[in-house]
Amino acid sequence: MSPSDFNQAGKPGEIVHDGELKQRLARLGLNDSEIRKRFQISSHAEKIKEEMFADQPYICVHIRRGDYLKVASYLVGDEDFIKAIEATSRLVKNVLILTDSPLAQDFISKLNALQLNCRVAIAGSPGIAHSLMRMSDILICSNSQYSFSVIVTGK
């Protein structure tokens, strides 16, 4: 697939459903320097990261629930997130959890048992969240298009 394929992928108004083609088109689009310029890490997000973790590495966990429940074909469970945090916490002790809805009490209890330097942000600015996710040293995320955009734009 080439950039010219991206321009000819479909007719105006045609829906490209989730899957391999949509991912390839997104990667091609995000390789375009004009599009990548729209995904700059904000200085405000850098300041927030500095205030939370200084120059220390951190794990960012992006948990989607809220409106995502209506469109998701698969939902990553709380237990899967806990297992991933536990496995990666051997490398990094700072954790930032970004979520669009309150965390279950059982999840919070299991997270506290790991004894990490953990911060939780519920809702907030999507742009700041995107930047904080991109600046993380380890990203654990839901299977959403939003998370995918973080992965392909990287640091």
PDB file of C-alpha atoms in Angstrom, residues 2-148:
ATOM      1  CA  SER A   2       1.315   3.441  -0.848  1.00  0.00           C
ATOM      2  CA  PRO A   3       0.269   7.019  -0.003  1.00  0.00           C
ATOM      3  CA  SER A   4      -1.607   7.215  -3.308  1.00  0.00           C
ATOM      4  CA  ASP A   5      -3.717   4.246  -2.181  1.00  0.00           C
ATOM      5  CA  PHE A   6      -4.670   6.225   0.913  1.00  0.00           C
ATOM      6  CA  ASN A   7      -6.070   9.033  -1.232  1.00  0.00           C
ATOM      7  CA  GLN A   8      -8.110   6.552  -3.279  1.00  0.00           C
ATOM      8  CA  ALA A   9      -9.248   4.226  -0.463  1.00  0.00           C
ATOM      9  CA  GLY A  10     -12.937   4.859  -0.826  1.00  0.00           C
ATOM     10  CA  LYS A  11     -15.659   7.077  -2.071  1.00  0.00           C
ATOM     11  CA  PRO A  12     -16.588  10.193  -0.084  1.00  0.00           C
ATOM     12  CA  GLY A  13     -18.842   9.138   2.761  1.00  0.00           C
ATOM     13  CA  GLU A  14     -17.821   5.472   2.520  1.00  0.00           C
ATOM     14  CA  ILE A  15     -17.265   3.860   5.916  1.00  0.00           C
ATOM     15  CA  VAL A  16     -14.048   1.909   6.437  1.00  0.00           C
ATOM     16  CA  HIS A  17     -14.816  -0.586   9.189  1.00  0.00           C
ATOM     17  CA  ASP A  18     -12.400  -1.587  11.940  1.00  0.00           C
ATOM     18  CA  GLY A  19      -9.751  -4.002  10.810  1.00  0.00           C
ATOM     19  CA  GLU A  20      -6.488  -4.322   8.933  1.00  0.00           C
ATOM     20  CA  LEU A  21      -7.400  -1.882   6.128  1.00  0.00           C
ATOM     21  CA  LYS A  22      -8.426   0.839   8.567  1.00  0.00           C
ATOM     22  CA  GLN A  23      -5.200   0.389  10.537  1.00  0.00           C
ATOM     23  CA  ARG A  24      -3.075   0.587   7.369  1.00  0.00           C
ATOM     24  CA  LEU A  25      -4.879   3.742   6.264  1.00  0.00           C
ATOM     25  CA  ALA A  26      -4.374   5.332   9.684  1.00  0.00           C
ATOM     26  CA  ARG A  27      -0.648   4.528   9.651  1.00  0.00           C
ATOM     27  CA  LEU A  28      -0.290   6.002   6.167  1.00  0.00           C
ATOM     28  CA  GLY A  29      -2.157   9.136   7.202  1.00  0.00           C
ATOM     29  CA  LEU A  30      -0.061   9.579  10.331  1.00  0.00           C
ATOM     30  CA  ASN A  31       3.135   9.229   8.290  1.00  0.00           C
ATOM     31  CA  ASP A  32       2.155  12.470   6.552  1.00  0.00           C
ATOM     32  CA  SER A  33       4.125  15.284   8.238  1.00  0.00           C
ATOM     33  CA  GLU A  34       1.216  17.734   7.964  1.00  0.00           C
ATOM     34  CA  ILE A  35      -1.054  15.346   9.843  1.00  0.00           C
ATOM     35  CA  ARG A  36       1.616  14.481  12.451  1.00  0.00           C
ATOM     36  CA  LYS A  37       2.010  18.215  13.210  1.00  0.00           C
ATOM     37  CA  ARG A  38      -1.528  18.117  14.599  1.00  0.00           C
ATOM     38  CA  PHE A  39      -0.392  15.666  17.289  1.00  0.00           C
ATOM     39  CA  GLN A  40       2.146  17.800  19.139  1.00  0.00           C
ATOM     40  CA  ILE A  41       2.763  17.134  22.830  1.00  0.00           C
ATOM     41  CA  SER A  42       1.602  20.232  24.652  1.00  0.00           C
ATOM     42  CA  SER A  43       3.818  22.096  27.094  1.00  0.00           C
ATOM     43  CA  HIS A  44       0.923  21.926  29.584  1.00  0.00           C
ATOM     44  CA  ALA A  45       1.019  18.112  29.428  1.00  0.00           C
ATOM     45  CA  GLU A  46       4.796  18.163  29.875  1.00  0.00           C
ATOM     46  CA  LYS A  47       4.341  20.315  32.984  1.00  0.00           C
ATOM     47  CA  ILE A  48       1.728  17.922  34.407  1.00  0.00           C
ATOM     48  CA  LYS A  49       4.063  14.962  33.825  1.00  0.00           C
ATOM     49  CA  GLU A  50       6.914  16.842  35.499  1.00  0.00           C
ATOM     50  CA  GLU A  51       4.742  17.659  38.542  1.00  0.00           C
ATOM     51  CA  MET A  52       3.638  14.033  38.930  1.00  0.00           C
ATOM     52  CA  PHE A  53       6.809  12.081  38.208  1.00  0.00           C
ATOM     53  CA  ALA A  54       9.638  14.601  37.601  1.00  0.00           C
ATOM     54  CA  ASP A  55      12.066  12.912  35.207  1.00  0.00           C
ATOM     55  CA  GLN A  56      11.225   9.394  36.404  1.00  0.00           C
ATOM     56  CA  PRO A  57       9.797   6.803  33.993  1.00  0.00           C
ATOM     57  CA  TYR A  58       6.117   5.932  34.267  1.00  0.00           C
ATOM     58  CA  ILE A  59       3.550   3.448  33.094  1.00  0.00           C
ATOM     59  CA  CYS A  60       0.395   4.935  31.618  1.00  0.00           C
ATOM     60  CA  VAL A  61      -2.762   2.816  31.752  1.00  0.00           C
ATOM     61  CA  HIS A  62      -5.661   3.964  29.574  1.00  0.00           C
ATOM     62  CA  ILE A  63      -8.935   2.330  30.625  1.00  0.00           C
ATOM     63  CA  ARG A  64     -11.913   2.934  28.357  1.00  0.00           C
ATOM     64  CA  ARG A  65     -15.426   2.277  29.588  1.00  0.00           C
ATOM     65  CA  GLY A  66     -18.106   4.999  29.266  1.00  0.00           C
ATOM     66  CA  ASP A  67     -19.306   5.466  25.686  1.00  0.00           C
ATOM     67  CA  TYR A  68     -16.850   2.806  24.525  1.00  0.00           C
ATOM     68  CA  LEU A  69     -19.129   0.138  26.017  1.00  0.00           C
ATOM     69  CA  LYS A  70     -21.619   0.883  23.222  1.00  0.00           C
ATOM     70  CA  VAL A  71     -19.201   0.252  20.329  1.00  0.00           C
ATOM     71  CA  ALA A  72     -16.520  -2.143  21.579  1.00  0.00           C
ATOM     72  CA  SER A  73     -16.343  -5.645  20.157  1.00  0.00           C
ATOM     73  CA  TYR A  74     -14.033  -6.644  23.028  1.00  0.00           C
ATOM     74  CA  LEU A  75     -13.556  -5.004  26.398  1.00  0.00           C
ATOM     75  CA  VAL A  76     -10.263  -5.394  28.264  1.00  0.00           C
ATOM     76  CA  GLY A  77     -11.183  -6.495  31.788  1.00  0.00           C
ATOM     77  CA  ASP A  78      -9.967  -5.001  35.048  1.00  0.00           C
ATOM     78  CA  GLU A  79      -8.138  -8.222  35.934  1.00  0.00           C
ATOM     79  CA  ASP A  80      -6.188  -8.026  32.654  1.00  0.00           C
ATOM     80  CA  PHE A  81      -5.165  -4.450  33.424  1.00  0.00           C
ATOM     81  CA  ILE A  82      -4.045  -5.464  36.946  1.00  0.00           C
ATOM     82  CA  LYS A  83      -1.957  -8.347  35.549  1.00  0.00           C
ATOM     83  CA  ALA A  84      -0.309  -6.026  33.007  1.00  0.00           C
ATOM     84  CA  ILE A  85       0.427  -3.376  35.661  1.00  0.00           C
ATOM     85  CA  GLU A  86       1.855  -6.009  37.978  1.00  0.00           C
ATOM     86  CA  ALA A  87       4.108  -7.432  35.252  1.00  0.00           C
ATOM     87  CA  THR A  88       5.441  -4.048  34.138  1.00  0.00           C
ATOM     88  CA  SER A  89       5.787  -2.637  37.660  1.00  0.00           C
ATOM     89  CA  ARG A  90       8.915  -4.758  38.020  1.00  0.00           C
ATOM     90  CA  LEU A  91      10.472  -2.263  35.612  1.00  0.00           C
ATOM     91  CA  VAL A  92       8.755   1.009  36.550  1.00  0.00           C
ATOM     92  CA  LYS A  93       7.198   2.052  39.883  1.00  0.00           C
ATOM     93  CA  ASN A  94       5.243   5.135  38.752  1.00  0.00           C
ATOM     94  CA  VAL A  95       1.774   4.561  37.297  1.00  0.00           C
ATOM     95  CA  LEU A  96      -0.696   6.981  35.749  1.00  0.00           C
ATOM     96  CA  ILE A  97      -4.195   5.646  35.167  1.00  0.00           C
ATOM     97  CA  LEU A  98      -6.358   7.595  32.738  1.00  0.00           C
ATOM     98  CA  THR A  99      -9.995   6.567  32.603  1.00  0.00           C
ATOM     99  CA  ASP A 100     -13.325   7.929  31.466  1.00  0.00           C
ATOM    100  CA  SER A 101     -15.267   6.451  34.381  1.00  0.00           C
ATOM    101  CA  PRO A 102     -14.789   5.652  38.085  1.00  0.00           C
ATOM    102  CA  LEU A 103     -12.676   2.617  38.927  1.00  0.00           C
ATOM    103  CA  ALA A 104     -14.231  -0.402  40.641  1.00  0.00           C
ATOM    104  CA  GLN A 105     -13.385  -0.753  44.337  1.00  0.00           C
ATOM    105  CA  ASP A 106     -11.920  -4.234  43.728  1.00  0.00           C
ATOM    106  CA  PHE A 107      -9.594  -2.755  41.064  1.00  0.00           C
ATOM    107  CA  ILE A 108      -8.474  -0.009  43.471  1.00  0.00           C
ATOM    108  CA  SER A 109      -7.799  -2.568  46.236  1.00  0.00           C
ATOM    109  CA  LYS A 110      -5.688  -4.739  43.925  1.00  0.00           C
ATOM    110  CA  LEU A 111      -3.831  -1.685  42.649  1.00  0.00           C
ATOM    111  CA  ASN A 112      -3.090  -0.518  46.217  1.00  0.00           C
ATOM    112  CA  ALA A 113      -1.731  -3.969  47.062  1.00  0.00           C
ATOM    113  CA  LEU A 114       0.987  -3.472  44.428  1.00  0.00           C
ATOM    114  CA  GLN A 115       2.398  -0.541  46.464  1.00  0.00           C
ATOM    115  CA  LEU A 116       3.214   1.690  43.513  1.00  0.00           C
ATOM    116  CA  ASN A 117       3.327   5.458  43.137  1.00  0.00           C
ATOM    117  CA  CYS A 118      -0.019   5.612  41.399  1.00  0.00           C
ATOM    118  CA  ARG A 119      -2.024   8.593  40.129  1.00  0.00           C
ATOM    119  CA  VAL A 120      -5.550   8.355  38.736  1.00  0.00           C
ATOM    120  CA  ALA A 121      -7.268  10.867  36.466  1.00  0.00           C
ATOM    121  CA  ILE A 122     -10.943  10.404  35.620  1.00  0.00           C
ATOM    122  CA  ALA A 123     -12.198  12.221  32.504  1.00  0.00           C
ATOM    123  CA  GLY A 124     -10.274  15.413  31.708  1.00  0.00           C
ATOM    124  CA  SER A 125      -8.900  16.792  28.469  1.00  0.00           C
ATOM    125  CA  PRO A 126      -8.520  14.243  25.642  1.00  0.00           C
ATOM    126  CA  GLY A 127      -5.591  16.258  24.252  1.00  0.00           C
ATOM    127  CA  ILE A 128      -3.697  16.255  27.553  1.00  0.00           C
ATOM    128  CA  ALA A 129      -4.451  12.552  28.032  1.00  0.00           C
ATOM    129  CA  HIS A 130      -3.146  11.808  24.521  1.00  0.00           C
ATOM    130  CA  SER A 131       0.100  13.635  25.294  1.00  0.00           C
ATOM    131  CA  LEU A 132       0.529  11.944  28.689  1.00  0.00           C
ATOM    132  CA  MET A 133      -0.003   8.557  27.073  1.00  0.00           C
ATOM    133  CA  ARG A 134       2.575   9.349  24.378  1.00  0.00           C
ATOM    134  CA  MET A 135       5.172  10.482  26.922  1.00  0.00           C
ATOM    135  CA  SER A 136       4.878   7.318  29.008  1.00  0.00           C
ATOM    136  CA  ASP A 137       7.675   4.782  29.033  1.00  0.00           C
ATOM    137  CA  ILE A 138       5.222   1.883  29.043  1.00  0.00           C
ATOM    138  CA  LEU A 139       1.680   2.151  27.701  1.00  0.00           C
ATOM    139  CA  ILE A 140      -1.074  -0.272  28.664  1.00  0.00           C
ATOM    140  CA  CYS A 141      -4.256   0.558  26.805  1.00  0.00           C
ATOM    141  CA  SER A 142      -7.683  -0.449  25.662  1.00  0.00           C
ATOM    142  CA  ASN A 143      -8.294  -1.636  22.134  1.00  0.00           C
ATOM    143  CA  SER A 144      -9.712   1.681  20.940  1.00  0.00           C
ATOM    144  CA  GLN A 145      -8.974   3.887  17.950  1.00  0.00           C
ATOM    145  CA  TYR A 146      -7.951   6.636  20.364  1.00  0.00           C
ATOM    146  CA  SER A 147      -5.319   4.358  21.952  1.00  0.00           C
ATOM    147  CA  PHE A 148      -4.208   3.250  18.484  1.00  0.00           C
TER     148      PHE A 148
END
